[in-house]
Coordinates of C-alpha atoms in Angstrom, one line a residue:
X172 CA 63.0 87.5 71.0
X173 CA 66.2 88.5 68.8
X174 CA 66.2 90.9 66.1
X175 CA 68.1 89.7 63.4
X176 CA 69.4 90.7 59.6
X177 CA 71.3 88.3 57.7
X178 CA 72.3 88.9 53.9
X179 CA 75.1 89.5 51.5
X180 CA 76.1 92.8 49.7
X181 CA 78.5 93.9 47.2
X182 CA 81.2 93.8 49.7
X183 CA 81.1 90.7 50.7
X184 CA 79.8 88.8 47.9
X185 CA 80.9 88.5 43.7
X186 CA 78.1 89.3 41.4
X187 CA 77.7 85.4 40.5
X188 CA 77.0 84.5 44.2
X189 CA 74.7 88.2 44.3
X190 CA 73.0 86.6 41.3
X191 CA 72.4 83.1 42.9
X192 CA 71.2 84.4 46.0
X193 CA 68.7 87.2 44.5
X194 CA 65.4 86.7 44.8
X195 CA 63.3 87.3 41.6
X196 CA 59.4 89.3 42.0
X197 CA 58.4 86.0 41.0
X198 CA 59.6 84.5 44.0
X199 CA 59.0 86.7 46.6
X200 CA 56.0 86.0 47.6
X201 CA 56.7 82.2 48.0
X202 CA 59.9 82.8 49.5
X203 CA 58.6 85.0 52.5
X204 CA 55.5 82.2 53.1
X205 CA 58.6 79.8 53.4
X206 CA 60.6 81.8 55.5
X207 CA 57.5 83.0 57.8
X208 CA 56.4 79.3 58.4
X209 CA 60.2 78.2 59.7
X210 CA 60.5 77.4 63.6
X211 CA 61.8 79.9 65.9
X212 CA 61.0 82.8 63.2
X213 CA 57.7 84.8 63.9
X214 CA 58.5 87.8 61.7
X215 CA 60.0 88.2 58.4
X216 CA 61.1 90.6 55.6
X217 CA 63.0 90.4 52.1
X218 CA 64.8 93.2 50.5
X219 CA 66.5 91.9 47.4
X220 CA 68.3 94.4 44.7
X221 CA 71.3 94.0 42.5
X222 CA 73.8 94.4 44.9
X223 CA 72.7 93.3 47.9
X224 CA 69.7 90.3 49.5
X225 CA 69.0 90.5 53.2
X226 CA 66.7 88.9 55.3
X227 CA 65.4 90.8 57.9
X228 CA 63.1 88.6 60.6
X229 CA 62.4 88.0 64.7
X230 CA 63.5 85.2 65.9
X231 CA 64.7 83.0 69.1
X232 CA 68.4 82.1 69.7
X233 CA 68.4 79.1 67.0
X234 CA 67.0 81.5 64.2
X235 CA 70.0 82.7 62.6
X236 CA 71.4 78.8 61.9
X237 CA 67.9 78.4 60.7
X238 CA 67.5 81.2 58.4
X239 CA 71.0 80.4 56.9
X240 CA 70.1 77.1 55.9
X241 CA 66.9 78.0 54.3
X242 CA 68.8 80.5 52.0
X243 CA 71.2 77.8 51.1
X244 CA 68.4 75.2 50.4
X245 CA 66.0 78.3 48.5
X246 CA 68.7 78.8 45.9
X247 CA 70.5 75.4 46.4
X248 CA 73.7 76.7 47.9
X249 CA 76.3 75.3 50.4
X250 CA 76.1 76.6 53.5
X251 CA 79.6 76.8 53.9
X252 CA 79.8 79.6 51.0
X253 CA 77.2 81.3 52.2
X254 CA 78.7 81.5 55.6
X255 CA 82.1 82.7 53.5
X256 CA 79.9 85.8 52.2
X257 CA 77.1 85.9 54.7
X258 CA 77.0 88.7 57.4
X259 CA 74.9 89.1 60.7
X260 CA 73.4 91.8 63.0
X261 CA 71.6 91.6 66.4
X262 CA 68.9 93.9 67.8
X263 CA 70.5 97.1 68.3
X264 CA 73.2 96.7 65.2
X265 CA 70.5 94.8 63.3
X266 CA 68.5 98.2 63.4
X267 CA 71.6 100.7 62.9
X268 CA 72.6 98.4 59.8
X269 CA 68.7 99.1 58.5
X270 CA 68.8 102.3 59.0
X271 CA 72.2 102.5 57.1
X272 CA 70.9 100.9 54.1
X273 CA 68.2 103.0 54.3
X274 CA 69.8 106.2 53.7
X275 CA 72.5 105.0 51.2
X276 CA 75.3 104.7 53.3
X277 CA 75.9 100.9 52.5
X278 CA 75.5 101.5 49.1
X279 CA 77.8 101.2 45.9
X280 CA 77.1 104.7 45.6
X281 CA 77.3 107.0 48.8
X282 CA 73.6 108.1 49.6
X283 CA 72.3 106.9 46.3
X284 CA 68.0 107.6 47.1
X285 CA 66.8 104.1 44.8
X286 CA 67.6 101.9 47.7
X287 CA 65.0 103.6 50.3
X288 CA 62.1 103.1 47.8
X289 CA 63.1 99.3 47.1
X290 CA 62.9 99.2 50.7
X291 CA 59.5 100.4 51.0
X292 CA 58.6 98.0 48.9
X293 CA 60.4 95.1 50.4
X294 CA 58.5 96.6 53.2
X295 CA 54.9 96.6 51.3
X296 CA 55.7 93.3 50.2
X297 CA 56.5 91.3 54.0
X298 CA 53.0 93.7 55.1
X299 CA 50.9 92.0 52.7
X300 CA 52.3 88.5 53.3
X301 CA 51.2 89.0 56.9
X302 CA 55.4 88.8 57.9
X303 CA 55.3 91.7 59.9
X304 CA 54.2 91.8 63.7
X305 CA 54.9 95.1 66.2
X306 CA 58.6 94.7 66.1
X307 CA 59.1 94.9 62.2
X308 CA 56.5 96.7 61.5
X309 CA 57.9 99.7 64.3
X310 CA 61.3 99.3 63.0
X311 CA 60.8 100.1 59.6
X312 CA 58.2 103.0 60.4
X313 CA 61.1 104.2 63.0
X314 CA 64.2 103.7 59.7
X315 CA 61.9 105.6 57.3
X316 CA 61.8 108.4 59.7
X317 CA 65.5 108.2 60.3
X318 CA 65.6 108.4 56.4
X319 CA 63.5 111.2 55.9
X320 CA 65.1 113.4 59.1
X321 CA 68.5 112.3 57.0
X322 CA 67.3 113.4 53.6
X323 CA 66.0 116.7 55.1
X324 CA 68.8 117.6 57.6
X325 CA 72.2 116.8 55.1
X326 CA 73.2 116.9 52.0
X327 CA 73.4 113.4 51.2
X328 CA 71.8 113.1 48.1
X329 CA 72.5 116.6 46.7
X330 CA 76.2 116.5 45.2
X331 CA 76.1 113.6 42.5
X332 CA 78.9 110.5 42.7
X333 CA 78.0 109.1 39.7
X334 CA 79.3 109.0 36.3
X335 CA 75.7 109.6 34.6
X336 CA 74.3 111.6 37.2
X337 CA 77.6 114.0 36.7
X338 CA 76.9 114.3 33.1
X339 CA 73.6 115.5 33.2
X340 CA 74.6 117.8 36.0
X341 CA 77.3 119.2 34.0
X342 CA 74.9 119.9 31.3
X343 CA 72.7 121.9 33.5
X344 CA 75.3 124.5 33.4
X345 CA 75.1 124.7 29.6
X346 CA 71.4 124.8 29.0
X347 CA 69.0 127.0 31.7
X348 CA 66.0 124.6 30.5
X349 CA 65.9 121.3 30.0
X350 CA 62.2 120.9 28.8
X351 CA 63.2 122.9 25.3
X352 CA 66.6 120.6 24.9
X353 CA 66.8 117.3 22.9
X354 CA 69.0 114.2 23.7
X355 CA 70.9 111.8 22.0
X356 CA 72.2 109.0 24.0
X357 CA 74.5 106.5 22.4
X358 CA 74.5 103.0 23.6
X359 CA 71.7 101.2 26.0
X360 CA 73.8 99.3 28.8
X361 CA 73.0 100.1 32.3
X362 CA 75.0 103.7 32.3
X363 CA 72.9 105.4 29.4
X364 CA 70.1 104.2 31.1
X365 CA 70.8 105.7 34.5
X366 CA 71.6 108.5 32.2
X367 CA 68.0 108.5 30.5
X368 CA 66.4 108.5 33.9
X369 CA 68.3 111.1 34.7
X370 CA 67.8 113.5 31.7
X371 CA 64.3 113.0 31.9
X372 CA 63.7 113.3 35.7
X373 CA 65.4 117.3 34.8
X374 CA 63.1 117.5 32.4
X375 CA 64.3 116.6 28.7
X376 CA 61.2 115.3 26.8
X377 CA 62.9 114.7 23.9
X378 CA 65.1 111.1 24.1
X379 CA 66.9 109.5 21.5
X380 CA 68.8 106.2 21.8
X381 CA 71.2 104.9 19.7
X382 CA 72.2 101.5 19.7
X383 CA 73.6 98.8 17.2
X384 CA 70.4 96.4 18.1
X385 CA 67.1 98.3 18.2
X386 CA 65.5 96.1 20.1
X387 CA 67.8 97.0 23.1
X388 CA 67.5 100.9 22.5
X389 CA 63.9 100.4 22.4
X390 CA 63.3 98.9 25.8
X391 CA 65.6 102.1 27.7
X392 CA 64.0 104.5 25.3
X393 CA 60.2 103.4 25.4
X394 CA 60.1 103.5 29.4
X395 CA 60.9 107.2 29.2
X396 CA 58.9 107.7 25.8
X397 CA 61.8 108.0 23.8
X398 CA 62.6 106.9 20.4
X399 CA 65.1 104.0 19.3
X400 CA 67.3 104.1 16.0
X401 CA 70.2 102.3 15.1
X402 CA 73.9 103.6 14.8
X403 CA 73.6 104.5 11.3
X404 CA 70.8 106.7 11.6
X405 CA 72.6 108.8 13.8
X406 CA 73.9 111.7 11.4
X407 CA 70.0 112.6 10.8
X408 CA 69.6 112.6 15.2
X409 CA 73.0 114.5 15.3
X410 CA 71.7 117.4 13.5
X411 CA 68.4 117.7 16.2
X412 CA 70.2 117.0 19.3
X413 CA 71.8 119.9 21.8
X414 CA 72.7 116.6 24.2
X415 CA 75.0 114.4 23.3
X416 CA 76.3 111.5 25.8
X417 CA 77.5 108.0 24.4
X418 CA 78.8 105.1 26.5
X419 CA 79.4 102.1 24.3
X420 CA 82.1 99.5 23.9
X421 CA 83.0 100.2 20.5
X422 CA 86.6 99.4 19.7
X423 CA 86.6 102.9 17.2
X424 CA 85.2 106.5 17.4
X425 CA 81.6 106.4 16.1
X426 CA 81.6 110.1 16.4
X427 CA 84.2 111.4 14.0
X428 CA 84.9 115.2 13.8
X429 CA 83.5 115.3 10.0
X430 CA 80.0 113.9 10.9
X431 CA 79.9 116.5 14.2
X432 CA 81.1 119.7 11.5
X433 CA 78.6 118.5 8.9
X434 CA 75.8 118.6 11.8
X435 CA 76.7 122.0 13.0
X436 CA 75.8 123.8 9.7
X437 CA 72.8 122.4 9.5
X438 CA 72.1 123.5 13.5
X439 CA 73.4 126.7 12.1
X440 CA 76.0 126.7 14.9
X441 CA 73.8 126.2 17.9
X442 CA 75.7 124.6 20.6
X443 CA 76.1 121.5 21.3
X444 CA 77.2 119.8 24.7
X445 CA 78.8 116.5 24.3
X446 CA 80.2 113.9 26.7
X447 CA 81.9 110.7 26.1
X448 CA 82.0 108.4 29.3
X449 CA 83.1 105.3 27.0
X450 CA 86.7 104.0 27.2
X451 CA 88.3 103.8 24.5
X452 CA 86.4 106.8 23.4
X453 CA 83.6 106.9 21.3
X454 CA 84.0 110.8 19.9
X455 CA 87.0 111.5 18.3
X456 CA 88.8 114.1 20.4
X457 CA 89.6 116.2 17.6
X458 CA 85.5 117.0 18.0
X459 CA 86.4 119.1 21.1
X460 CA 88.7 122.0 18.7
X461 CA 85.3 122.6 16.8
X462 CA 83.4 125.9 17.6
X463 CA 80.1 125.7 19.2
X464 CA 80.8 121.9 20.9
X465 CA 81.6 121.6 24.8
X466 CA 83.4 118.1 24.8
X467 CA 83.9 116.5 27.9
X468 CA 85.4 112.9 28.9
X469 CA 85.2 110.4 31.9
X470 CA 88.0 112.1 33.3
X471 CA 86.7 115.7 33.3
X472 CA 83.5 113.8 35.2
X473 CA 85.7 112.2 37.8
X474 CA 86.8 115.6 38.9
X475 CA 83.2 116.8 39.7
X476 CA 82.9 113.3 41.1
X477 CA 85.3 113.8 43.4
X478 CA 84.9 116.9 44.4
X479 CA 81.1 115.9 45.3
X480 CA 82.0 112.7 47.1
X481 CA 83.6 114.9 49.8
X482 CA 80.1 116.9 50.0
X483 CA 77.9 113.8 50.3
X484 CA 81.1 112.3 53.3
X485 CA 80.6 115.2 55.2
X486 CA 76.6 114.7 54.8
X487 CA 77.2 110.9 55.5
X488 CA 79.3 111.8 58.7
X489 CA 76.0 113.7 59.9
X490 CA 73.8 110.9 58.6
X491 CA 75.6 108.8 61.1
X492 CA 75.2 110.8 64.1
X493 CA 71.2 111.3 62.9
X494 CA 71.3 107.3 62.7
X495 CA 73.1 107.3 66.5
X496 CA 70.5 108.9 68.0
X497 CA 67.3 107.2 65.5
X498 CA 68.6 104.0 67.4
X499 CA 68.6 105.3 70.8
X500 CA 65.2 106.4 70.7
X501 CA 64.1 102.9 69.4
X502 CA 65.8 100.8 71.8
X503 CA 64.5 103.1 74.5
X504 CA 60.8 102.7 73.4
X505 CA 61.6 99.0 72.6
X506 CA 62.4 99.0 76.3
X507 CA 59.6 100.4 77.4
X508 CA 57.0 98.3 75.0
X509 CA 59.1 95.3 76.7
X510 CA 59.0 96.3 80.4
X511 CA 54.8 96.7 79.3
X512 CA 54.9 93.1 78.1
X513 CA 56.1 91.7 81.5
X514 CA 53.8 93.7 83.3
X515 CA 50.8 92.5 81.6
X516 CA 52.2 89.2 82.1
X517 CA 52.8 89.7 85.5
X518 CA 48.9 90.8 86.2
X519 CA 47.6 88.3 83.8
X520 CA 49.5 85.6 86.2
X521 CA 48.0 87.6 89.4
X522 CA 44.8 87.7 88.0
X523 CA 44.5 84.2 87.3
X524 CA 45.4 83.2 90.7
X525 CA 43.1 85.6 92.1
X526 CA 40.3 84.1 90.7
X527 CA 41.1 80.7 91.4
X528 CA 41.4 81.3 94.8
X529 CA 37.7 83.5 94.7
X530 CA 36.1 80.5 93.0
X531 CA 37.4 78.3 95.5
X532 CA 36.7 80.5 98.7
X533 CA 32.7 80.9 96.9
X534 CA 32.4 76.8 96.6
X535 CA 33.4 76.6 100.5
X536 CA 31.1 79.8 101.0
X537 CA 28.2 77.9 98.7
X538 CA 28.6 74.5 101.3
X539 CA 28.3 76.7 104.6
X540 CA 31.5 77.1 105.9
X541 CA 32.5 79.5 108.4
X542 CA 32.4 82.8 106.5
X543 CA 35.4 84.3 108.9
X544 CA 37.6 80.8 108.6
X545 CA 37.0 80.8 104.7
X546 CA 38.3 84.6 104.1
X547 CA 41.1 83.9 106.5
X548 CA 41.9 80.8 104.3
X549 CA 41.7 82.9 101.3
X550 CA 43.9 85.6 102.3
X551 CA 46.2 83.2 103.4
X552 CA 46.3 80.9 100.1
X553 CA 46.5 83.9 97.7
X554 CA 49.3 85.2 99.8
X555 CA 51.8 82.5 99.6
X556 CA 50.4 81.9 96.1
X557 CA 51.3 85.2 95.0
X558 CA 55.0 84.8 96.8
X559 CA 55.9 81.2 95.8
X560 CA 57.3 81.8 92.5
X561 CA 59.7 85.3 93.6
X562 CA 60.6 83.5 96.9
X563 CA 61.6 80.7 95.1
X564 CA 63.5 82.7 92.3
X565 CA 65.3 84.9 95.3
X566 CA 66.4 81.5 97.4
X567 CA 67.9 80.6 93.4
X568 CA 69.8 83.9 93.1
X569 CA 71.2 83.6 96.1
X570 CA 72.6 80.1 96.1
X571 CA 74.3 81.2 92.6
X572 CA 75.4 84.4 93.8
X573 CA 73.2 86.1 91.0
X574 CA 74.1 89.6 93.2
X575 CA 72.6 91.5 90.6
X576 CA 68.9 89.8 90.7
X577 CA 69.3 90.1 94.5
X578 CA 70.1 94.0 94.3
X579 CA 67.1 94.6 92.1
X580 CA 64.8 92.6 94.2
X581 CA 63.9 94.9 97.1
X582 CA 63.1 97.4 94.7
X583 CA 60.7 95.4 92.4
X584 CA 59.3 93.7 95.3
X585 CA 59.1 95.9 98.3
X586 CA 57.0 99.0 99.4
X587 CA 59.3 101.9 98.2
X588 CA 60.5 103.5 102.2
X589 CA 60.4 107.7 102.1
X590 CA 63.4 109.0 101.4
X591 CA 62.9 111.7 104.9
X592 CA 60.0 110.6 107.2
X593 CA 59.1 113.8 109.1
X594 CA 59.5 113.3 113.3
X595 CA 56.3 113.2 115.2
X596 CA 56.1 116.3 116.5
X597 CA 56.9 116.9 120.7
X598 CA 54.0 117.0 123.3
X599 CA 53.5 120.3 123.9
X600 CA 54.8 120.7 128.1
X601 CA 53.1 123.9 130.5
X602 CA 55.6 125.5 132.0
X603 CA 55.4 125.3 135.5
X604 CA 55.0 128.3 137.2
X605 CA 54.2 126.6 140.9
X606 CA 56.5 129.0 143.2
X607 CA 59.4 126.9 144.8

């Protein structure tokens, strides 16, 4: 059986084909029954995120064409663009490409930690659906070891690469405590939330979101237990807040240098750290020449991006060799669990001819044959039983010139000759001492 993970990423894929080809929580669970019951597939696994949907399952030879044309007929697609986006792996790169993902190194964001706990759910999710047999299940159990060995061993997720994680980083070196500061965050698309995660994770209890819609400020801000207000209550949050990011797509400053200076007196000149990731800018820059604010702008936050980006390469470049040898070990125990297979096999097939051959020697026994004729006859038929089928298989190899088969064979099948047999040792002679 073949190993296989098939999918689409952000690489390979736009986010309208990402989008048609995601599967939904609501669908999971249907999906992996479907994709369980297909022929030639007896295990099977779904991770699906916002940037990438793979399909991770043991199969035969046909099971990769088969796979690919239940994702096209799932979300009604052509196989022909799928195939145009599509990517594959086999065994040992279908486990080094798991592995990868685990540890963040396919991501959007070098080493970026969300993707090995969607994982672990993708995994949850195939182990309650009854998808996973010994292969899966080992493989992932082997990856989130890999992962964890990664995450303790380099610095892969230490040095943040992204433009919300940066902010709150570079706030850190304003304030020594988080849990006494209080944020206002400006704007609720995807990067203020990341930022709200982020804020509180360090430990601000204290969120404010700002956005022109409530309703959309309320659904980043009550998941953190924050509070939602609109833009024009924001002079009132401005004089509480020691955190300021904003990230809209405003066309104007909503942050003028007037409203910042009328919310400094009544801080009474406490200080205030502010950072504007929106472009155009949402603070006026003239904000940055009063006393007592640390302005910052997307461009000041792609320097510290940069700078930890060659951190987290060096970290990914050790993550790799970690991954290296996280494959070995499992394609050396996947050897060995498949060399156990064979031999079971092999004795179950022994077995059952050795009790066919007992069964028929008792009968002959039961009817009064000659005891000595009936065990010769036994010995005999069990024998050439035993050496039909790798008699037959040699006489094959050898009319096809299979010289590797017929290299292996003496070892498999013969008695194993000492390497130094030890002489007999001499008779002992008298010496003759008969005078001549």
């Amino acid at each position: 059986m073949t190993l296989l993970a098939l999918g689409i990423n952000h690489r390979t894929a736009s986010v309208a084909v990402r989008e048609q080809v995601a599967f939904s929580p609501a669908q999971l669970e249907h999906a992996l029954e479907q994709l369980r019951a297909l022929p030639h597939i007896s295990e099977a696994a779904v991770l699906s995120t916002c940037n990438r949907t793979e399909l991770y399952c043991v199969t035969d030879a046909a099971g990769e064409q088969t796979v690919l044309e239940w994702l096209g007929r799932f979300h009604n697609l052509s196989i022909d663009e799928l195939t145009r986006c599509a990517y594959h792996y086999l065994d040992n790169d279908a486990a080094r490409h798991l592995m990868r993902v685990a540890v963040g190194l396919d991501s959007m964001v070098l080493g970026e930690p969300q993707i090995l706990g969607q994982l672990k759910d993708a995994y949850q999710q195939a182990r309650q659906m009854q998808g996973l047999g010994g292969e899966l299940e080992r493989l992932f159990q082997h990856t989130f070891a890999v992962a964890k060995q990664v995450r303790t061993e380099t610095g892969i997720g230490k040095n943040p690469v992204s433009v919300a994680y940066a902010a709150v980083s570079m706030a850190s070196r304003i304030f020594d405590d988080f849990s006494r500061s209080r944020a206002l965050l400006i704007g609720a698309g995807e990067t203020i939330e990341l930022v709200a995660r982020h804020l509180h994770e360090a430990g601000v209890r204290e969120l404010t979101v700002a956005n022109r819609t409530r309703e959309r400020a309320e659904l980043v801000s009550s998941r953190l237990g924050g509070r939602a207000i609109t833009l024009p209550e924001i002079p009132a949050a401005l004089e509480e807040a020691d955190i300021v990011i904003s990230s809209t797509a405003s066309p104007l400053p909503i942050l003028g240098k007037g409203m910042v200076e009328s919310a400094l007196k009544k801080r009474r000149h406490r200080p205030v750290f502010m950072v504007d990731i929106a472009v155009p800018r949402d603070i006026e820059p003239e904000v940055g020449e009063l006393a007592d604010v640390f302005l910052y702008t997307v461009d000041d936050l792609e320097e510290v991006i940069e700078e930890n980006r060659r951190h987290r390469q060096v970290a990914a470049d050790q993550a790799e060799s970690l991954i290296e040898h996280g494959v070995g070990s499992w394609q050396h125990e996947r050897r060995i669990r498949s060399g156990g297979e064979l031999i079971r096999e092999y004795r179950h097939h022994g077995e059952a001819l050795r009790d066919e051959s007992r069964d028929q020697a008792l009968e002959r026994l039961a009817r009064g044959e000659d005891p000595a004729k009936v065990i010769e006859r036994l010995a005999h038929q069990l024998a050439n039983r035993l050496m039909h089928q790798p008699t037959q298989a040699i006489r094959d190899a050898a009319s096809q010139e299979h010289h590797e088969f017929l290299e292996a064979a003496p070892r498999l099948l013969l008695p194993v000759k000492p390497a130094f047999e030890k002489p007999a040792p001499k008779a002992n002679r008298q010496k003759d001492n008969t005078p001549a």
